[in-house]
Amino acid sequence: MMTDDYVWFEGIAFPSTGYSPELLRDVWENFVFKDEDVILLTYPKSGTNWLIETVCLIHTKGDTKWIQSVPIWERSPWVETFSGYDVIKDKEGPRLISSHLPIQLFPKSFFSSKAKVIYLIRNPKDTLVSGYFFWRTATFVKKPESLEQYFEWFMQGNVIYGSWFDHTRGWMSMREKENFLILSYEEMKRDTRSTVEKICQFLGKKLEPEELDSVLKNSSFQAMKENKMSNFSLLRGLHLTENASLLRKGISGDWKNYFTVAQAEAFDKAFQEKLGDLPPELFPWK
Ligand SMILES: Nc1ncnc2c1ncn2[C@@H]1O[C@H](COP(=O)(O)OS(=O)(=O)O)[C@@H](OP(=O)(O)O)[C@H]1O
């Protein structure tokens, strides 16, 4: 892979736009979390924006004004990007903050703070397929020419934010902490209501039944696809091509339509080798 398609920091690739090694170091060493911050943390293409939309709606008790008037990346800015860091660092009061950073590059202040993290994990085979289709429409990452090629990059960790396996192992080490909630895309799909209730409980938010209904309705795949503040259509022609769509299919198990038997077997073997010692309940799609 050509290295000049990315920004590199501590051996991890980042998108070529919006990041720099100096910024990543500054965020890592100097960004100060506040105890009342809520951090939405994922490996790319795990359902991050669905989580952000849901948490925004929980904050407004189902009112849609915020999600319909402010772009999703401004509601929960990305701490590791120039645009996000600038907005967050001087913001007063409780903050919603997004990040895809691996644990070893995450702002050091987090580990002595009470800031809450919601970590959303997704079947990595679906994450891989989602990434493959999305990066083909992005102007800030090297475009994979085929799924075969992207499969190789993903397995080697030669993709933005590094290896899914390393990222997952790193963050899973926090799983016993009480300020750390792990959710999966699959459980969120299977039982969205219970998952949203779990988030409310974790955040100490009490919603009336009709407020919860509004959260569910307005964070659905269809509602997000129609919300121009959330569907990334504002980024077309800027960081994305004109046909780009964040909301592609929004289903679990789509990998079965794309992986060969050999790829599925190679993936399972790598998973077993790299993460097979972790409790299987952490990976509920299996
Ligand atoms: N509301 C809702 N319901 C179900 N699924 C949803 C929803 N919103 C986003 N998505 C799906 O999440 C995938 C995009 O992941 P991310 O938001 O993590 O992308 S990013 O890394 O932040 O760019 C991408 O998955 P794929 O459809 O499999 O590509 C989106 O469709």
Short mmCIF file of N, CA, C and O in Angstrom, two decimals, residues 94-193:
data_model
loop_
_atom_site.label_atom_id
_atom_site.label_comp_id
_atom_site.label_asym_id
_atom_site.label_seq_id
_atom_site.Cartn_x
_atom_site.Cartn_y
_atom_site.Cartn_z
N PRO A 94 -21.37 19.59 29.83
CA PRO A 94 -21.20 18.20 29.39
C PRO A 94 -21.09 18.13 27.87
O PRO A 94 -21.74 18.89 27.16
N ARG A 95 -20.24 17.23 27.42
CA ARG A 95 -19.99 17.15 25.98
C ARG A 95 -20.24 15.73 25.48
O ARG A 95 -19.95 14.76 26.18
N LEU A 96 -20.73 15.66 24.25
CA LEU A 96 -20.79 14.38 23.54
C LEU A 96 -19.59 14.38 22.62
O LEU A 96 -19.39 15.32 21.85
N ILE A 97 -18.80 13.32 22.68
CA ILE A 97 -17.55 13.28 21.91
C ILE A 97 -17.44 11.93 21.20
O ILE A 97 -17.68 10.89 21.82
N SER A 98 -17.11 11.95 19.92
CA SER A 98 -16.93 10.68 19.19
C SER A 98 -15.45 10.40 18.99
O SER A 98 -14.63 11.33 18.90
N SER A 99 -15.14 9.12 18.86
CA SER A 99 -13.76 8.75 18.53
C SER A 99 -13.70 7.33 17.97
O SER A 99 -14.48 6.47 18.37
N HIS A 100 -12.76 7.18 17.03
CA HIS A 100 -12.42 5.83 16.55
C HIS A 100 -11.02 5.43 17.04
O HIS A 100 -10.47 4.43 16.58
N LEU A 101 -10.43 6.22 17.93
CA LEU A 101 -9.02 5.98 18.27
C LEU A 101 -8.82 4.63 18.96
O LEU A 101 -9.64 4.21 19.78
N PRO A 102 -7.71 3.95 18.67
CA PRO A 102 -7.37 2.76 19.45
C PRO A 102 -6.93 3.18 20.85
O PRO A 102 -6.50 4.32 21.05
N ILE A 103 -7.04 2.27 21.79
CA ILE A 103 -6.83 2.64 23.20
C ILE A 103 -5.43 3.24 23.44
O ILE A 103 -5.28 4.16 24.25
N GLN A 104 -4.43 2.74 22.72
CA GLN A 104 -3.06 3.21 23.01
C GLN A 104 -2.84 4.66 22.57
O GLN A 104 -1.84 5.26 22.98
N LEU A 105 -3.75 5.22 21.74
CA LEU A 105 -3.59 6.61 21.31
C LEU A 105 -4.69 7.51 21.86
O LEU A 105 -4.78 8.68 21.51
N PHE A 106 -5.51 6.95 22.73
CA PHE A 106 -6.62 7.72 23.28
C PHE A 106 -6.09 8.72 24.30
O PHE A 106 -5.11 8.42 25.01
N PRO A 107 -6.72 9.93 24.39
CA PRO A 107 -6.21 10.93 25.34
C PRO A 107 -5.97 10.32 26.72
O PRO A 107 -6.84 9.69 27.30
N LYS A 108 -4.79 10.56 27.23
CA LYS A 108 -4.36 9.91 28.48
C LYS A 108 -5.22 10.33 29.66
O LYS A 108 -5.38 9.57 30.62
N SER A 109 -5.78 11.54 29.58
CA SER A 109 -6.59 12.05 30.71
C SER A 109 -7.81 11.17 30.96
O SER A 109 -8.35 11.17 32.07
N PHE A 110 -8.25 10.43 29.95
CA PHE A 110 -9.46 9.61 30.12
C PHE A 110 -9.29 8.60 31.26
O PHE A 110 -10.22 8.33 32.02
N PHE A 111 -8.09 8.06 31.38
CA PHE A 111 -7.89 6.92 32.27
C PHE A 111 -7.92 7.30 33.75
O PHE A 111 -7.96 6.44 34.61
N SER A 112 -7.95 8.61 34.02
CA SER A 112 -8.13 9.02 35.42
C SER A 112 -9.39 9.86 35.56
O SER A 112 -9.57 10.57 36.54
N SER A 113 -10.28 9.79 34.56
CA SER A 113 -11.52 10.57 34.64
C SER A 113 -12.71 9.62 34.83
O SER A 113 -12.58 8.41 34.71
N LYS A 114 -13.87 10.21 35.10
CA LYS A 114 -15.09 9.41 35.24
C LYS A 114 -15.96 9.54 33.99
O LYS A 114 -17.14 9.17 34.01
N ALA A 115 -15.41 10.13 32.92
CA ALA A 115 -16.17 10.26 31.67
C ALA A 115 -16.71 8.90 31.26
O ALA A 115 -16.04 7.88 31.45
N LYS A 116 -17.92 8.90 30.72
CA LYS A 116 -18.53 7.62 30.34
C LYS A 116 -18.27 7.30 28.88
O LYS A 116 -18.36 8.18 28.02
N VAL A 117 -17.99 6.04 28.64
CA VAL A 117 -17.78 5.58 27.26
C VAL A 117 -18.87 4.58 26.88
O VAL A 117 -19.17 3.67 27.64
N ILE A 118 -19.44 4.78 25.69
CA ILE A 118 -20.26 3.71 25.11
C ILE A 118 -19.46 3.18 23.92
O ILE A 118 -19.11 3.93 23.00
N TYR A 119 -19.13 1.92 24.02
CA TYR A 119 -18.30 1.28 22.97
C TYR A 119 -19.21 0.35 22.17
O TYR A 119 -19.79 -0.58 22.71
N LEU A 120 -19.34 0.65 20.89
CA LEU A 120 -20.22 -0.16 20.03
C LEU A 120 -19.36 -1.03 19.13
O LEU A 120 -18.50 -0.54 18.40
N ILE A 121 -19.64 -2.33 19.20
CA ILE A 121 -18.89 -3.28 18.39
C ILE A 121 -19.84 -3.89 17.36
O ILE A 121 -21.05 -3.97 17.59
N ARG A 122 -19.29 -4.31 16.21
CA ARG A 122 -20.12 -4.93 15.16
C ARG A 122 -19.37 -6.13 14.62
O ARG A 122 -18.10 -6.12 14.61
N ASN A 123 -20.10 -7.11 14.16
CA ASN A 123 -19.46 -8.25 13.49
C ASN A 123 -18.43 -7.71 12.48
O ASN A 123 -18.79 -6.99 11.54
N PRO A 124 -17.16 -8.01 12.67
CA PRO A 124 -16.14 -7.40 11.82
C PRO A 124 -16.27 -7.77 10.35
O PRO A 124 -15.80 -7.03 9.48
N LYS A 125 -16.93 -8.87 10.07
CA LYS A 125 -17.12 -9.21 8.65
C LYS A 125 -18.06 -8.18 8.00
O LYS A 125 -17.86 -7.76 6.86
N ASP A 126 -19.08 -7.76 8.74
CA ASP A 126 -19.98 -6.72 8.23
C ASP A 126 -19.29 -5.35 8.22
O ASP A 126 -19.51 -4.54 7.32
N THR A 127 -18.47 -5.11 9.24
CA THR A 127 -17.69 -3.87 9.29
C THR A 127 -16.79 -3.78 8.05
O THR A 127 -16.67 -2.73 7.42
N LEU A 128 -16.18 -4.91 7.70
CA LEU A 128 -15.30 -4.96 6.54
C LEU A 128 -16.08 -4.62 5.26
O LEU A 128 -15.67 -3.76 4.47
N VAL A 129 -17.21 -5.27 5.08
CA VAL A 129 -18.01 -5.05 3.85
C VAL A 129 -18.51 -3.60 3.80
O VAL A 129 -18.43 -2.94 2.75
N SER A 130 -18.97 -3.10 4.95
CA SER A 130 -19.45 -1.72 5.00
C SER A 130 -18.32 -0.75 4.62
O SER A 130 -18.51 0.17 3.82
N GLY A 131 -17.14 -0.98 5.18
CA GLY A 131 -15.98 -0.13 4.87
C GLY A 131 -15.61 -0.20 3.40
O GLY A 131 -15.38 0.82 2.76
N TYR A 132 -15.61 -1.41 2.86
CA TYR A 132 -15.24 -1.57 1.45
C TYR A 132 -16.12 -0.69 0.55
O TYR A 132 -15.61 0.06 -0.29
N PHE A 133 -17.43 -0.74 0.76
CA PHE A 133 -18.32 0.04 -0.11
C PHE A 133 -18.20 1.53 0.16
O PHE A 133 -18.25 2.34 -0.76
N PHE A 134 -18.01 1.89 1.44
CA PHE A 134 -17.97 3.32 1.76
C PHE A 134 -16.67 3.97 1.29
O PHE A 134 -16.67 5.04 0.69
N TRP A 135 -15.54 3.31 1.54
CA TRP A 135 -14.25 3.94 1.19
C TRP A 135 -14.12 4.13 -0.32
O TRP A 135 -13.39 4.99 -0.78
N ARG A 136 -14.84 3.34 -1.08
CA ARG A 136 -14.81 3.52 -2.54
C ARG A 136 -15.44 4.85 -2.96
O ARG A 136 -15.22 5.32 -4.07
N THR A 137 -16.25 5.42 -2.05
CA THR A 137 -16.91 6.69 -2.37
C THR A 137 -16.28 7.87 -1.62
O THR A 137 -16.82 8.97 -1.63
N ALA A 138 -15.17 7.61 -0.92
CA ALA A 138 -14.55 8.67 -0.11
C ALA A 138 -13.29 9.18 -0.81
O ALA A 138 -12.62 8.43 -1.52
N THR A 139 -12.98 10.45 -0.59
CA THR A 139 -11.80 11.02 -1.25
C THR A 139 -10.61 11.09 -0.29
O THR A 139 -9.56 11.58 -0.66
N PHE A 140 -10.78 10.64 0.96
CA PHE A 140 -9.72 10.81 1.96
C PHE A 140 -9.03 9.51 2.36
O PHE A 140 -8.24 9.50 3.29
N VAL A 141 -9.37 8.43 1.68
CA VAL A 141 -8.66 7.17 1.93
C VAL A 141 -8.33 6.51 0.58
O VAL A 141 -8.94 6.82 -0.43
N LYS A 142 -7.37 5.62 0.63
CA LYS A 142 -7.01 4.90 -0.60
C LYS A 142 -8.17 3.97 -0.96
O LYS A 142 -8.67 3.23 -0.13
N LYS A 143 -8.58 4.07 -2.22
CA LYS A 143 -9.75 3.29 -2.65
C LYS A 143 -9.37 1.84 -2.92
O LYS A 143 -8.48 1.58 -3.71
N PRO A 144 -10.07 0.89 -2.30
CA PRO A 144 -9.80 -0.51 -2.66
C PRO A 144 -10.37 -0.81 -4.05
O PRO A 144 -11.43 -0.32 -4.40
N GLU A 145 -9.62 -1.59 -4.81
CA GLU A 145 -10.08 -1.90 -6.16
C GLU A 145 -11.06 -3.06 -6.17
O GLU A 145 -11.85 -3.21 -7.09
N SER A 146 -10.94 -3.93 -5.19
CA SER A 146 -11.83 -5.09 -5.15
C SER A 146 -12.02 -5.49 -3.69
O SER A 146 -11.20 -5.12 -2.83
N LEU A 147 -13.05 -6.27 -3.46
CA LEU A 147 -13.26 -6.73 -2.08
C LEU A 147 -12.10 -7.63 -1.65
O LEU A 147 -11.67 -7.57 -0.50
N GLU A 148 -11.60 -8.39 -2.61
CA GLU A 148 -10.44 -9.26 -2.32
C GLU A 148 -9.27 -8.44 -1.77
O GLU A 148 -8.63 -8.81 -0.80
N GLN A 149 -9.02 -7.33 -2.46
CA GLN A 149 -7.90 -6.48 -2.04
C GLN A 149 -8.18 -5.88 -0.66
O GLN A 149 -7.31 -5.89 0.22
N TYR A 150 -9.39 -5.40 -0.46
CA TYR A 150 -9.72 -4.78 0.83
C TYR A 150 -9.69 -5.82 1.95
O TYR A 150 -9.29 -5.52 3.07
N PHE A 151 -10.09 -7.03 1.63
CA PHE A 151 -10.04 -8.12 2.62
C PHE A 151 -8.60 -8.27 3.12
O PHE A 151 -8.35 -8.36 4.33
N GLU A 152 -7.66 -8.27 2.19
CA GLU A 152 -6.24 -8.40 2.58
C GLU A 152 -5.80 -7.23 3.45
O GLU A 152 -5.15 -7.42 4.48
N TRP A 153 -6.14 -6.03 3.03
CA TRP A 153 -5.75 -4.84 3.82
C TRP A 153 -6.32 -4.94 5.23
O TRP A 153 -5.64 -4.64 6.21
N PHE A 154 -7.60 -5.30 5.32
CA PHE A 154 -8.28 -5.37 6.62
C PHE A 154 -7.61 -6.41 7.51
O PHE A 154 -7.35 -6.15 8.69
N MET A 155 -7.32 -7.56 6.94
CA MET A 155 -6.73 -8.63 7.75
C MET A 155 -5.34 -8.24 8.25
O MET A 155 -4.92 -8.63 9.33
N GLN A 156 -4.63 -7.46 7.43
CA GLN A 156 -3.28 -7.04 7.83
C GLN A 156 -3.30 -5.79 8.72
O GLN A 156 -2.26 -5.36 9.22
N GLY A 157 -4.45 -5.18 8.86
CA GLY A 157 -4.55 -3.93 9.64
C GLY A 157 -4.05 -2.73 8.85
O GLY A 157 -3.81 -1.67 9.43
N ASN A 158 -3.94 -2.88 7.53
CA ASN A 158 -3.49 -1.77 6.68
C ASN A 158 -4.67 -0.92 6.24
O ASN A 158 -4.91 -0.73 5.04
N VAL A 159 -5.42 -0.45 7.19
CA VAL A 159 -6.61 0.36 6.94
C VAL A 159 -6.62 1.48 7.98
O VAL A 159 -5.87 1.41 8.97
N ILE A 160 -7.48 2.48 7.77
CA ILE A 160 -7.46 3.58 8.74
C ILE A 160 -7.87 3.07 10.12
O ILE A 160 -8.70 2.20 10.25
N TYR A 161 -7.20 3.63 11.10
CA TYR A 161 -7.35 3.27 12.53
C TYR A 161 -6.79 1.89 12.86
O TYR A 161 -6.98 1.38 13.96
N GLY A 162 -6.09 1.29 11.90
CA GLY A 162 -5.34 0.07 12.21
C GLY A 162 -6.20 -1.18 12.26
O GLY A 162 -7.34 -1.22 11.79
N SER A 163 -5.61 -2.20 12.86
CA SER A 163 -6.24 -3.53 12.88
C SER A 163 -7.50 -3.56 13.75
O SER A 163 -7.47 -3.13 14.92
N TRP A 164 -8.56 -4.10 13.18
CA TRP A 164 -9.79 -4.29 13.98
C TRP A 164 -9.49 -5.18 15.19
O TRP A 164 -9.99 -4.94 16.29
N PHE A 165 -8.68 -6.18 14.98
CA PHE A 165 -8.40 -7.15 16.06
C PHE A 165 -7.68 -6.45 17.22
O PHE A 165 -8.02 -6.65 18.38
N ASP A 166 -6.69 -5.63 16.90
CA ASP A 166 -5.95 -4.92 17.95
C ASP A 166 -6.83 -3.89 18.65
O ASP A 166 -6.78 -3.73 19.87
N HIS A 167 -7.61 -3.18 17.85
CA HIS A 167 -8.52 -2.15 18.38
C HIS A 167 -9.47 -2.79 19.38
O HIS A 167 -9.66 -2.31 20.50
N THR A 168 -10.02 -3.93 18.98
CA THR A 168 -11.01 -4.61 19.82
C THR A 168 -10.36 -5.15 21.09
O THR A 168 -10.86 -4.96 22.19
N ARG A 169 -9.23 -5.81 20.94
CA ARG A 169 -8.56 -6.33 22.14
C ARG A 169 -8.23 -5.19 23.11
O ARG A 169 -8.42 -5.30 24.30
N GLY A 170 -7.74 -4.10 22.55
CA GLY A 170 -7.37 -2.96 23.40
C GLY A 170 -8.55 -2.46 24.21
O GLY A 170 -8.49 -2.37 25.44
N TRP A 171 -9.64 -2.15 23.54
CA TRP A 171 -10.78 -1.55 24.25
C TRP A 171 -11.50 -2.56 25.13
O TRP A 171 -12.06 -2.21 26.17
N MET A 172 -11.50 -3.82 24.75
CA MET A 172 -12.16 -4.84 25.58
C MET A 172 -11.49 -4.98 26.95
O MET A 172 -12.09 -5.49 27.88
N SER A 173 -10.26 -4.50 27.06
CA SER A 173 -9.59 -4.59 28.35
C SER A 173 -10.25 -3.66 29.38
O SER A 173 -9.99 -3.74 30.57
N MET A 174 -11.11 -2.78 28.91
CA MET A 174 -11.80 -1.84 29.81
C MET A 174 -13.16 -2.37 30.26
O MET A 174 -13.91 -1.68 30.95
N ARG A 175 -13.49 -3.60 29.85
CA ARG A 175 -14.89 -4.04 29.97
C ARG A 175 -15.42 -4.14 31.39
O ARG A 175 -16.62 -4.10 31.58
N GLU A 176 -14.55 -4.26 32.38
CA GLU A 176 -15.05 -4.35 33.76
C GLU A 176 -15.27 -2.98 34.40
O GLU A 176 -15.80 -2.88 35.50
N LYS A 177 -14.85 -1.93 33.74
CA LYS A 177 -14.94 -0.58 34.34
C LYS A 177 -16.40 -0.12 34.36
O LYS A 177 -17.13 -0.34 33.39
N GLU A 178 -16.77 0.56 35.45
CA GLU A 178 -18.20 0.92 35.51
C GLU A 178 -18.57 2.11 34.63
O GLU A 178 -19.75 2.33 34.36
N ASN A 179 -17.57 2.85 34.16
CA ASN A 179 -17.88 3.96 33.24
C ASN A 179 -17.76 3.52 31.77
O ASN A 179 -17.63 4.34 30.88
N PHE A 180 -17.83 2.22 31.52
CA PHE A 180 -17.62 1.68 30.16
C PHE A 180 -18.77 0.72 29.82
O PHE A 180 -18.93 -0.32 30.45
N LEU A 181 -19.57 1.10 28.83
CA LEU A 181 -20.69 0.24 28.42
C LEU A 181 -20.40 -0.33 27.03
O LEU A 181 -20.14 0.43 26.09
N ILE A 182 -20.46 -1.64 26.93
CA ILE A 182 -20.24 -2.27 25.62
C ILE A 182 -21.58 -2.67 25.03
O ILE A 182 -22.38 -3.34 25.70
N LEU A 183 -21.80 -2.25 23.80
CA LEU A 183 -23.03 -2.65 23.08
C LEU A 183 -22.61 -3.25 21.75
O LEU A 183 -21.51 -2.98 21.27
N SER A 184 -23.52 -4.03 21.16
CA SER A 184 -23.21 -4.51 19.81
C SER A 184 -24.27 -4.04 18.83
O SER A 184 -25.45 -3.86 19.20
N TYR A 185 -23.82 -3.84 17.60
CA TYR A 185 -24.73 -3.47 16.51
C TYR A 185 -25.81 -4.52 16.38
O TYR A 185 -26.98 -4.20 16.16
N GLU A 186 -25.42 -5.77 16.57
CA GLU A 186 -26.37 -6.87 16.38
C GLU A 186 -27.49 -6.83 17.41
O GLU A 186 -28.66 -7.01 17.07
N GLU A 187 -27.14 -6.55 18.68
CA GLU A 187 -28.21 -6.49 19.69
C GLU A 187 -29.05 -5.25 19.47
O GLU A 187 -30.27 -5.25 19.69
N MET A 188 -28.42 -4.20 18.98
CA MET A 188 -29.16 -2.96 18.71
C MET A 188 -30.17 -3.19 17.58
O MET A 188 -31.28 -2.68 17.61
N LYS A 189 -29.79 -3.99 16.60
CA LYS A 189 -30.71 -4.34 15.49
C LYS A 189 -31.82 -5.25 16.01
O LYS A 189 -32.99 -5.07 15.66
N ARG A 190 -31.42 -6.25 16.80
CA ARG A 190 -32.37 -7.28 17.24
C ARG A 190 -33.41 -6.71 18.20
O ARG A 190 -34.58 -7.01 18.09
N ASP A 191 -32.97 -5.87 19.12
CA ASP A 191 -33.88 -5.33 20.13
C ASP A 191 -33.47 -3.89 20.44
O ASP A 191 -32.85 -3.60 21.45
N THR A 192 -33.87 -3.02 19.52
CA THR A 192 -33.42 -1.62 19.63
C THR A 192 -33.95 -0.98 20.92
O THR A 192 -33.22 -0.28 21.61
N ARG A 193 -35.20 -1.28 21.25
CA ARG A 193 -35.80 -0.66 22.44
C ARG A 193 -35.00 -0.99 23.71
O ARG A 193 -34.63 -0.09 24.47
#
